[in-house]
């Protein structure tokens, strides 16, 4: 039981590390796509394609570069999480009302000031919902990490499958499901608050 | 202070600003007015370089603005956009403080500015400063939009229909406020509207635009007196009736068109009978071809008329005449001087158009002053 608790924490930490890094990169890529008219297509297409690679295949390829262990899993999760974050950042930024962009520009804000004082804050509800989707997805994908030798709840589930031990499978699955539900619930709450305030 | 020199802007084949040349003096309240789509907003946006013209130059304080860093330029020009454009992620206080913060004012200075400005528009700090724009009424939002533009005391303020969607009462009081602020602080304001009422109330100078061209630059009084184009006239609408009619009125506007005329061959007795039947004291006598000959009064017929004679022998030409297009004032002076108490109005072909009497004159003047009379 203590084991399971430890694995759950490990699972969550791996996912959160990946999400934090992915959020930073994702927002950055979203901003770059928004700022550069031709790069936007390329960036969006790339993060889109990343997500079409089956997770096991992606992790296997990454294993070639990063070896067995947690690092490979984290890199994989980062790549997977990019799509919803980059896309929502891009949609959010392009969707800010042109009048507000005009107002910000007309008041004498530089490009960076417009981004950080107006455009990003106004896009944040949408960006946050991208982060939420990425987090919930990553929680379940992380289970596969066991196949490339990383920690987390993949291990008890995998062991359960190998030994045909259903209670072990369920014991490993339940924390994943509970975490996903809890994250989804609280992040949705925050999301609603953000959307309401942004009106 | 702001000079436009041959400024043109095209989008594709469409010319939006057509060789605009304009001079705006320091401290002047200038209003850009014209039909929707005529290029008012575009003109305004060229001043703070939100739009760059294709040709021509704009000079502010002697400097070609393309030589000035646009970000620095904009911080010295207040801007109220057509759609209000308060930042929904910022409180009222933060919205007002945007430009002072960009200019690195101290916290105390910014505090003082926000307090003073909110007071100026009767929105107490305690009640309003921490609210978000979505918690304000439309009128309050527009007030904050104006304050935000004034916060860093820019010498020039651009306002694009700042009172667009307001009820008349709020609008009136905001116009009042803006005019007061402008006078007090000596700002140069370039203000866009398509409401002539607003223009006449606020402007030192009205710039009338149509199809990307300036049709007329004039003070409100001048524009009312001499609109340079029929479109301007139609914009002036009711103001023309009230304030401009006197200059444009002609004799025919004051006359009574239904008048009694008789041919010169009419017999005197018939004339007397006609006059008593119609209850008039004189008749207008015309030639066979209906051109004006003269007038005859009932007294004269009684005194000199012989039964059976034709009326032409008694006709006098002492009555005053004017042509229908002569100036109303001239007709008015003739009427005052006229011994008969009326002035005959003639058409260009010398036929009789009507008669100006003291009654018809009074009625027409009443209409010019107060609109169509029912009685
Ligand atoms: N980015 C653009 N691309 C193409 N045409 C444009 C663009 N911006 C404005 N126009 C056109 O330029 C013309 C002038 O626009 P502008 O906004 O200056 O008009 P306006 O006088 O402010 O009108 P309104 O009173 O409706 O605000 C319009 O016909 C408009 O359709
Ligand atoms: Mg406009």
XYZ file of C-alpha atoms and ligand atoms in Angstrom:
606
model
C 0.000 0.000 0.000
C 2.783 2.398 0.901
C 4.299 1.335 -2.366
C 1.197 2.351 -4.245
C 1.163 5.710 -2.519
C 4.768 6.309 -3.482
C 4.074 5.298 -7.098
C 1.098 7.633 -7.265
C 3.177 10.567 -6.082
C 5.918 9.630 -8.511
C 3.414 9.387 -11.327
C 2.026 12.807 -10.545
C 5.434 14.414 -10.203
C 6.577 13.048 -13.553
C 3.461 14.413 -15.208
C 3.701 17.795 -13.519
C 7.352 18.234 -14.479
C 6.431 17.487 -18.081
C 3.442 19.851 -18.005
C 5.394 22.744 -16.521
C 8.081 22.450 -19.185
C 5.536 21.869 -21.916
C 3.527 24.908 -20.834
C 6.587 27.134 -21.004
C 7.572 25.841 -24.437
C 3.998 25.659 -25.649
C 3.199 29.271 -24.822
C 6.482 30.379 -26.324
C 5.770 28.468 -29.543
C 2.213 29.847 -29.554
C 3.552 33.396 -29.287
C 6.102 32.786 -32.036
C 3.413 31.388 -34.336
C 1.229 34.412 -33.607
C 4.026 36.856 -34.310
C 5.412 35.276 -37.480
C 2.908 34.945 -40.276
C 4.659 32.098 -42.113
C 6.052 30.130 -39.207
C 2.590 29.656 -37.697
C 1.579 27.021 -40.260
C 4.824 25.088 -39.804
C 4.709 25.102 -36.008
C 1.061 24.133 -35.806
C 1.549 21.387 -38.363
C 4.524 20.018 -36.450
C 2.832 19.830 -33.046
C -0.199 18.384 -34.777
C 1.873 15.595 -36.353
C 3.611 14.833 -33.061
C 0.326 13.863 -31.586
C -0.534 11.459 -34.387
C 2.476 9.264 -33.559
C 1.328 6.370 -31.357
C 2.586 6.942 -27.834
C 4.490 3.688 -27.631
C 6.244 4.402 -30.922
C 7.149 7.896 -29.818
C 8.580 6.707 -26.531
C 10.561 3.993 -28.279
C 12.105 6.494 -30.660
C 12.937 8.828 -27.790
C 14.492 5.917 -25.927
C 17.130 5.766 -28.636
C 18.253 9.257 -27.657
C 17.538 9.416 -23.965
C 17.920 5.783 -22.905
C 15.766 3.960 -20.400
C 14.178 5.851 -17.519
C 12.178 8.848 -16.424
C 13.847 11.377 -18.709
C 12.526 9.664 -21.810
C 9.031 9.564 -20.366
C 9.132 13.254 -19.453
C 10.361 14.243 -22.916
C 7.608 12.156 -24.478
C 4.951 13.712 -22.278
C 6.247 17.191 -23.114
C 5.950 16.518 -26.838
C 2.469 15.111 -26.423
C 1.290 18.040 -24.324
C 2.533 20.670 -26.740
C -0.347 20.449 -29.170
C -3.233 21.605 -26.979
C -1.110 24.300 -25.363
C 0.436 25.712 -28.540
C -2.829 25.569 -30.402
C -4.863 27.210 -27.646
C -2.244 29.902 -27.142
C -2.265 30.624 -30.865
C -6.063 30.668 -31.092
C -6.299 32.803 -27.977
C -3.822 35.399 -29.201
C -5.248 35.685 -32.700
C -8.723 35.868 -31.183
C -8.108 38.941 -29.006
C -10.403 41.659 -30.304
C -8.666 43.824 -32.923
C -10.084 46.880 -31.154
C -8.220 46.005 -27.982
C -5.055 45.415 -29.959
C -5.544 48.808 -31.581
C -6.166 50.423 -28.219
C -3.032 48.847 -26.734
C -0.937 49.877 -29.705
C -2.474 53.342 -29.781
C -1.602 53.928 -26.134
C 2.039 53.367 -26.951
C 2.660 49.816 -25.760
C 5.570 48.050 -27.412
C 5.065 44.634 -28.982
C 6.265 42.883 -25.813
C 4.164 45.078 -23.550
C 1.104 44.382 -25.667
C 1.823 40.675 -25.374
C 2.291 40.564 -21.624
C -0.154 43.228 -20.495
C -3.010 42.612 -22.874
C -2.817 39.749 -25.331
C -1.565 36.960 -23.059
C -3.793 37.847 -20.093
C -6.821 37.943 -22.370
C -5.888 34.596 -23.938
C -5.140 32.974 -20.604
C -8.519 31.286 -20.073
C -8.087 29.464 -23.369
C -4.423 28.651 -22.686
C -5.362 27.273 -19.312
C -7.954 24.988 -20.827
C -5.214 23.721 -23.151
C -3.050 22.994 -20.095
C -5.926 21.151 -18.477
C -6.434 18.903 -21.493
C -2.686 18.265 -21.658
C -2.511 17.365 -17.946
C -5.380 14.921 -17.989
C -4.071 13.266 -21.147
C -0.533 13.043 -19.781
C -1.742 11.364 -16.585
C -3.002 8.399 -18.578
C -0.230 8.283 -21.157
C 2.378 8.189 -18.402
C 1.272 4.654 -17.591
C 3.087 3.423 -20.724
C 6.295 4.752 -19.218
C 6.840 1.402 -17.556
C 7.768 -0.076 -20.948
C 10.747 2.256 -21.239
C 11.752 1.762 -17.643
C 10.335 4.818 -15.961
C 8.471 5.003 -12.660
C 4.878 5.762 -11.815
C 1.696 3.734 -11.773
C 2.540 1.900 -14.995
C 4.531 -0.605 -13.051
C 1.791 -2.203 -10.867
C -0.584 -2.266 -13.817
C 2.008 -3.910 -16.048
C 2.848 -6.438 -13.331
C -0.841 -7.163 -12.871
C -1.238 -7.862 -16.559
C 1.752 -10.168 -16.629
C 0.613 -12.157 -13.591
C -3.071 -11.995 -14.541
C -3.651 -10.369 -11.172
C -6.788 -8.286 -11.613
C -6.755 -6.702 -8.218
C -3.225 -5.449 -8.910
C -4.389 -3.988 -12.223
C -7.273 -2.242 -10.540
C -5.157 -0.997 -7.662
C -2.848 0.611 -10.184
C -5.601 2.010 -12.355
C -7.775 3.567 -9.694
C -5.200 6.183 -8.569
C -4.695 7.198 -12.218
C -8.409 7.641 -12.717
C -8.839 9.469 -9.419
C -5.977 11.838 -10.202
C -7.383 12.549 -13.660
C -10.819 13.258 -12.237
C -9.483 15.479 -9.465
C -7.248 17.486 -11.808
C -10.024 17.835 -14.311
C -12.473 18.982 -11.648
C -10.292 21.629 -10.044
C -8.788 22.890 -13.250
C -12.248 23.220 -14.765
C -13.276 25.273 -11.756
C -10.328 27.608 -12.260
C -11.060 27.746 -15.965
C -14.641 28.874 -15.318
C -13.403 31.614 -12.999
C -10.929 32.805 -15.601
C -13.501 32.887 -18.351
C -15.969 34.749 -16.166
C -13.385 37.365 -15.238
C -12.202 37.844 -18.788
C -15.645 38.981 -19.900
C 0.485 71.799 -34.765
C -0.717 68.897 -36.902
C -0.319 69.282 -40.640
C -1.434 66.879 -43.321
C 0.351 67.368 -46.624
C -1.124 65.524 -49.593
C -1.784 62.414 -47.560
C -3.181 59.474 -49.532
C -4.062 55.937 -48.531
C -5.316 53.115 -50.695
C -6.488 49.607 -49.896
C -6.068 47.671 -53.112
C -7.751 49.744 -55.783
C -9.909 51.657 -53.357
C -8.728 55.123 -52.415
C -9.527 55.765 -48.769
C -7.716 59.065 -48.280
C -7.408 61.186 -51.360
C -4.645 63.773 -51.228
C -5.627 65.117 -47.827
C -4.212 68.480 -46.843
C -5.205 69.909 -43.517
C -3.869 72.216 -40.856
C -4.772 71.813 -37.211
C -3.704 74.555 -34.842
C -2.534 74.068 -31.268
C -5.325 74.209 -28.705
C -7.989 73.784 -31.349
C -11.021 71.510 -31.023
C -11.285 70.028 -34.504
C -14.142 67.794 -35.523
C -13.957 65.366 -38.422
C -17.410 64.679 -39.724
C -18.831 62.950 -42.758
C -20.821 59.943 -43.918
C -19.918 56.443 -42.723
C -16.884 55.053 -44.512
C -15.602 58.435 -45.679
C -12.244 57.895 -43.983
C -12.555 59.641 -40.610
C -11.138 56.786 -38.549
C -8.417 56.238 -41.119
C -7.439 59.904 -40.928
C -7.279 59.735 -37.146
C -5.174 56.597 -37.174
C -2.614 58.129 -39.488
C -1.906 60.721 -36.793
C -0.686 58.137 -34.271
C 0.725 55.900 -36.991
C -1.655 53.026 -36.486
C -2.026 53.422 -40.228
C 0.833 54.520 -42.459
C -0.175 56.592 -45.511
C 0.990 55.505 -48.963
C 2.116 59.010 -49.799
C 2.253 62.497 -48.375
C 3.440 63.488 -44.955
C 2.060 64.341 -41.556
C 3.915 66.861 -39.478
C 3.434 67.347 -35.756
C 5.160 70.295 -34.121
C 7.343 70.693 -37.174
C 8.502 67.077 -37.188
C 7.634 64.541 -39.860
C 6.090 61.780 -37.765
C 7.650 58.984 -39.799
C 10.938 60.171 -38.271
C 9.609 59.652 -34.740
C 9.584 56.277 -32.985
C 5.910 55.254 -33.203
C 5.791 53.902 -29.649
C 7.125 57.168 -28.220
C 4.856 59.176 -30.503
C 1.752 57.338 -29.326
C 2.554 57.940 -25.670
C 2.275 61.666 -26.325
C -1.041 61.382 -28.141
C -4.175 60.415 -26.223
C -6.400 57.995 -28.085
C -10.039 57.078 -27.552
C -11.009 54.324 -29.975
C -14.408 54.042 -31.621
C -15.252 50.840 -29.712
C -14.218 52.161 -26.248
C -11.624 49.380 -25.940
C -11.098 49.247 -22.180
C -8.905 46.288 -21.271
C -11.243 43.745 -19.668
C -8.392 42.174 -17.694
C -7.647 45.433 -15.905
C -9.588 47.376 -13.306
C -10.782 50.910 -13.922
C -7.752 52.190 -12.060
C -5.341 50.024 -14.041
C -6.939 51.062 -17.308
C -6.521 54.733 -16.525
C -2.950 54.151 -15.365
C -1.773 52.398 -18.545
C 0.067 55.270 -20.197
C 1.444 56.862 -16.977
C 2.877 53.447 -16.134
C 4.411 53.120 -19.586
C 6.017 56.498 -18.963
C 7.328 55.322 -15.574
C 5.414 57.795 -13.435
C 5.845 57.169 -9.720
C 3.174 55.258 -7.846
C 2.106 58.369 -5.912
C 1.787 60.403 -9.099
C -0.341 57.730 -10.731
C -2.508 57.489 -7.646
C -3.084 61.220 -7.672
C -3.934 61.205 -11.380
C -6.477 58.419 -11.033
C -8.148 60.121 -8.069
C -8.287 63.484 -9.785
C -9.619 62.145 -13.094
C -12.319 59.992 -11.540
C -13.447 62.996 -9.553
C -13.603 64.999 -12.756
C -16.332 62.739 -14.142
C -18.164 62.213 -10.874
C -17.182 58.609 -10.411
C -15.859 58.420 -6.836
C -12.599 56.531 -6.473
C -13.741 54.292 -3.626
C -16.748 53.113 -5.565
C -15.241 52.656 -8.995
C -11.474 52.259 -9.081
C -11.405 48.545 -8.343
C -14.227 47.594 -10.686
C -13.667 45.766 -13.943
C -15.004 47.356 -17.153
C -17.721 44.700 -17.426
C -19.173 45.988 -14.159
C -19.690 49.488 -15.552
C -22.549 50.924 -17.582
C -21.905 51.934 -21.196
C -21.731 55.587 -20.241
C -19.285 54.939 -17.437
C -17.117 52.868 -19.752
C -16.969 55.710 -22.259
C -16.018 58.109 -19.471
C -13.154 55.845 -18.427
C -12.121 55.535 -22.076
C -11.817 59.316 -22.251
C -9.979 59.516 -18.917
C -7.527 56.860 -20.015
C -6.651 59.013 -23.015
C -6.122 62.064 -20.813
C -4.183 60.391 -18.004
C -0.667 61.326 -19.049
C -1.734 64.858 -20.074
C -0.932 64.460 -23.751
C -1.022 67.736 -25.685
C -2.971 66.029 -28.476
C -6.013 63.812 -27.963
C -7.659 61.779 -30.717
C -11.242 60.758 -30.079
C -13.122 58.447 -32.417
C -16.856 58.778 -31.776
C -16.252 58.627 -28.043
C -19.910 59.087 -27.213
C -21.275 56.825 -29.916
C -23.732 54.624 -28.096
C -24.989 56.924 -25.369
C -28.400 58.201 -24.419
C -28.840 61.923 -25.122
C -28.627 62.993 -21.474
C -25.378 61.209 -20.678
C -24.028 62.319 -24.011
C -24.796 65.938 -23.264
C -23.055 65.856 -19.940
C -20.007 64.064 -21.346
C -19.753 66.574 -24.189
C -19.895 69.295 -21.608
C -17.119 67.623 -19.617
C -14.853 67.121 -22.605
C -15.290 70.690 -23.755
C -14.518 71.911 -20.243
C -11.413 69.758 -19.984
C -10.223 70.876 -23.391
C -10.610 74.547 -22.547
C -9.097 74.194 -19.109
C -6.109 72.145 -20.151
C -5.624 73.738 -23.573
C -5.557 70.455 -25.453
C -5.600 70.002 -29.178
C -8.449 67.595 -29.801
C -9.241 65.816 -33.039
C -12.691 64.354 -32.611
C -14.611 62.146 -35.018
C -18.374 62.082 -35.159
C -21.146 61.814 -37.661
C -23.517 63.777 -35.522
C -23.778 67.396 -36.635
C -25.314 68.452 -33.302
C -22.231 67.260 -31.540
C -19.976 68.951 -34.081
C -21.700 72.298 -33.757
C -21.644 72.134 -29.973
C -18.012 71.222 -29.570
C -15.992 72.332 -32.554
C -13.786 75.314 -33.072
C -13.327 73.992 -36.579
C -15.351 71.425 -38.477
C -13.657 69.391 -41.185
C -16.231 67.849 -43.470
C -15.036 64.744 -45.311
C -16.564 62.694 -48.064
C -15.033 59.831 -50.046
C -11.597 60.443 -48.568
C -11.564 64.109 -49.501
C -11.970 67.231 -47.408
C -15.007 69.118 -48.709
C -14.924 72.040 -46.308
C -12.986 73.313 -43.325
C -14.888 75.973 -41.415
C -16.109 77.143 -38.058
C -19.605 75.898 -37.178
C -21.065 79.350 -37.901
C -19.374 79.568 -41.285
C -20.462 76.093 -42.228
C -24.040 76.842 -41.277
C -24.023 80.012 -43.312
C -22.161 78.713 -46.344
C -22.195 74.950 -46.670
C -19.820 74.240 -49.545
C -21.632 71.168 -50.828
C -25.150 69.725 -50.976
C -23.995 66.774 -48.821
C -22.942 69.172 -46.101
C -26.291 70.890 -46.401
C -28.085 67.605 -45.884
C -25.901 66.880 -42.848
C -26.733 70.245 -41.421
C -30.387 69.302 -41.800
C -32.525 70.943 -39.180
C -29.802 73.403 -38.270
C -30.251 74.935 -41.705
C -33.904 75.612 -41.006
C -33.230 77.219 -37.696
C -30.159 79.208 -38.272
C -29.488 79.591 -41.919
C -32.774 80.254 -43.641
C -32.628 84.003 -43.397
C -29.604 84.158 -45.659
C -31.064 81.874 -48.297
C -34.653 82.999 -48.372
C -36.014 84.757 -51.426
C -39.078 86.853 -52.113
C -41.192 83.907 -53.231
C -40.743 82.278 -49.803
C -42.724 85.102 -48.257
C -45.519 85.557 -50.750
C -49.061 84.406 -50.892
C -49.403 82.568 -54.198
C -53.183 82.768 -54.566
C -53.917 86.266 -55.741
C -56.745 87.829 -57.607
C -55.816 89.110 -61.060
C -58.060 90.633 -63.684
C -57.457 91.361 -67.373
C -57.157 95.033 -68.242
C -60.297 94.825 -70.367
C -62.510 94.044 -67.386
C -65.248 96.631 -66.775
C -65.063 98.765 -63.634
C -68.389 97.594 -62.297
C -67.442 93.969 -62.537
C -64.265 94.771 -60.676
C -66.090 96.472 -57.825
C -68.403 93.525 -57.560
C -65.502 91.048 -57.565
C -63.670 93.009 -54.910
C -66.586 93.177 -52.547
C -67.324 89.508 -53.102
C -63.707 88.523 -52.286
C -63.356 91.167 -49.633
C -60.200 92.711 -51.032
C -59.350 96.361 -51.440
C -57.252 96.193 -54.573
C -56.752 94.134 -57.691
C -53.816 93.221 -59.822
C -54.385 93.995 -63.454
C -52.672 92.024 -66.199
C -52.221 92.351 -69.946
C -53.804 89.929 -72.394
C -50.696 87.767 -72.233
C -50.966 87.701 -68.409
C -47.945 89.932 -67.864
C -48.181 92.430 -65.058
C -49.628 95.836 -65.814
C -50.355 97.470 -62.483
C -52.812 97.592 -59.623
C -56.031 99.344 -58.915
C -57.642 100.135 -55.582
C -61.309 100.149 -54.708
C -61.102 103.770 -53.574
C -59.747 104.859 -56.910
C -62.512 103.099 -58.817
C -65.150 104.642 -56.564
C -63.640 108.084 -57.008
C -62.930 108.063 -60.703
C -64.590 105.039 -62.220
C -67.321 105.460 -64.747
C -69.740 102.653 -65.376
C -68.972 100.609 -68.459
C -65.370 101.742 -68.754
C -62.515 99.269 -68.922
C -60.361 99.005 -65.810
C -57.107 99.718 -67.684
C -57.687 103.472 -67.560
C -57.530 103.496 -63.775
C -54.475 101.292 -63.311
C -51.591 102.794 -61.350
C -48.049 101.596 -61.317
C -47.239 102.935 -57.895
C -47.200 99.426 -56.330
C -43.810 97.942 -55.629
C -42.693 94.843 -57.496
C -39.925 92.338 -56.992
C -38.950 89.250 -58.949
C -39.534 85.961 -57.196
C -35.831 85.220 -56.758
C -34.823 88.524 -55.334
C -33.444 88.559 -51.841
C -36.004 88.321 -49.068
C -34.522 91.235 -47.243
C -35.018 93.491 -50.260
C -38.649 92.432 -50.473
C -39.010 93.093 -46.772
C -37.676 96.647 -47.103
C -39.960 97.334 -50.058
C -42.928 96.093 -48.095
C -42.187 98.437 -45.208
C -41.883 101.347 -47.641
C -44.812 100.396 -49.847
C -47.696 102.916 -49.823
C -50.165 100.190 -50.740
C -49.116 97.803 -47.970
C -48.113 95.046 -50.342
C -45.450 94.075 -52.844
C -46.225 92.271 -56.091
C -43.972 89.340 -56.883
C -43.319 88.699 -60.546
C -42.053 85.655 -62.363
C -39.141 85.977 -64.752
C -41.567 86.285 -67.681
C -43.267 89.205 -65.931
C -46.411 87.267 -65.070
C -47.709 87.579 -61.528
C -46.349 85.027 -59.070
C -47.936 86.292 -55.885
C -48.230 88.980 -53.345
C -46.250 89.751 -50.242
C -48.399 91.319 -47.555
C -47.595 92.002 -43.934
C -49.566 88.890 -42.995
C -47.776 86.590 -45.470
C -44.426 88.007 -44.349
C -45.163 87.393 -40.681
C -46.364 83.870 -41.372
C -43.261 82.955 -43.400
C -40.946 84.361 -40.757
C -42.733 82.402 -38.089
C -42.210 79.235 -40.102
C -38.542 79.950 -40.583
C -38.151 80.373 -36.849
C -40.341 77.642 -35.490
C -40.978 75.294 -38.392
C -44.147 74.647 -40.370
C -47.188 76.436 -38.966
C -50.513 74.707 -38.927
C -52.501 77.873 -38.978
N -7.992 47.326 -43.489
C -8.826 47.737 -44.448
N -8.841 47.118 -45.649
C -9.663 47.542 -46.630
N -10.524 48.566 -46.529
C -10.557 49.225 -45.359
C -9.714 48.855 -44.252
N -9.955 49.684 -43.240
C -10.918 50.534 -43.671
N -11.277 50.257 -44.938
C -12.268 50.997 -45.737
O -11.896 52.343 -45.722
C -13.024 53.190 -45.735
C -12.901 54.221 -44.658
O -12.915 53.601 -43.397
P -12.960 54.434 -42.062
O -12.973 53.457 -40.950
O -11.884 55.450 -42.060
O -14.370 55.147 -42.179
P -15.107 56.118 -41.154
O -15.270 57.418 -41.832
O -14.411 56.097 -39.840
O -16.541 55.423 -41.046
P -17.502 55.233 -39.774
O -18.221 56.524 -39.613
O -18.406 54.137 -40.216
O -16.648 54.846 -38.601
C -14.225 52.276 -45.590
O -14.833 52.155 -46.837
C -13.642 50.969 -45.129
O -14.399 49.906 -45.629
Mg -14.866 55.314 -37.960
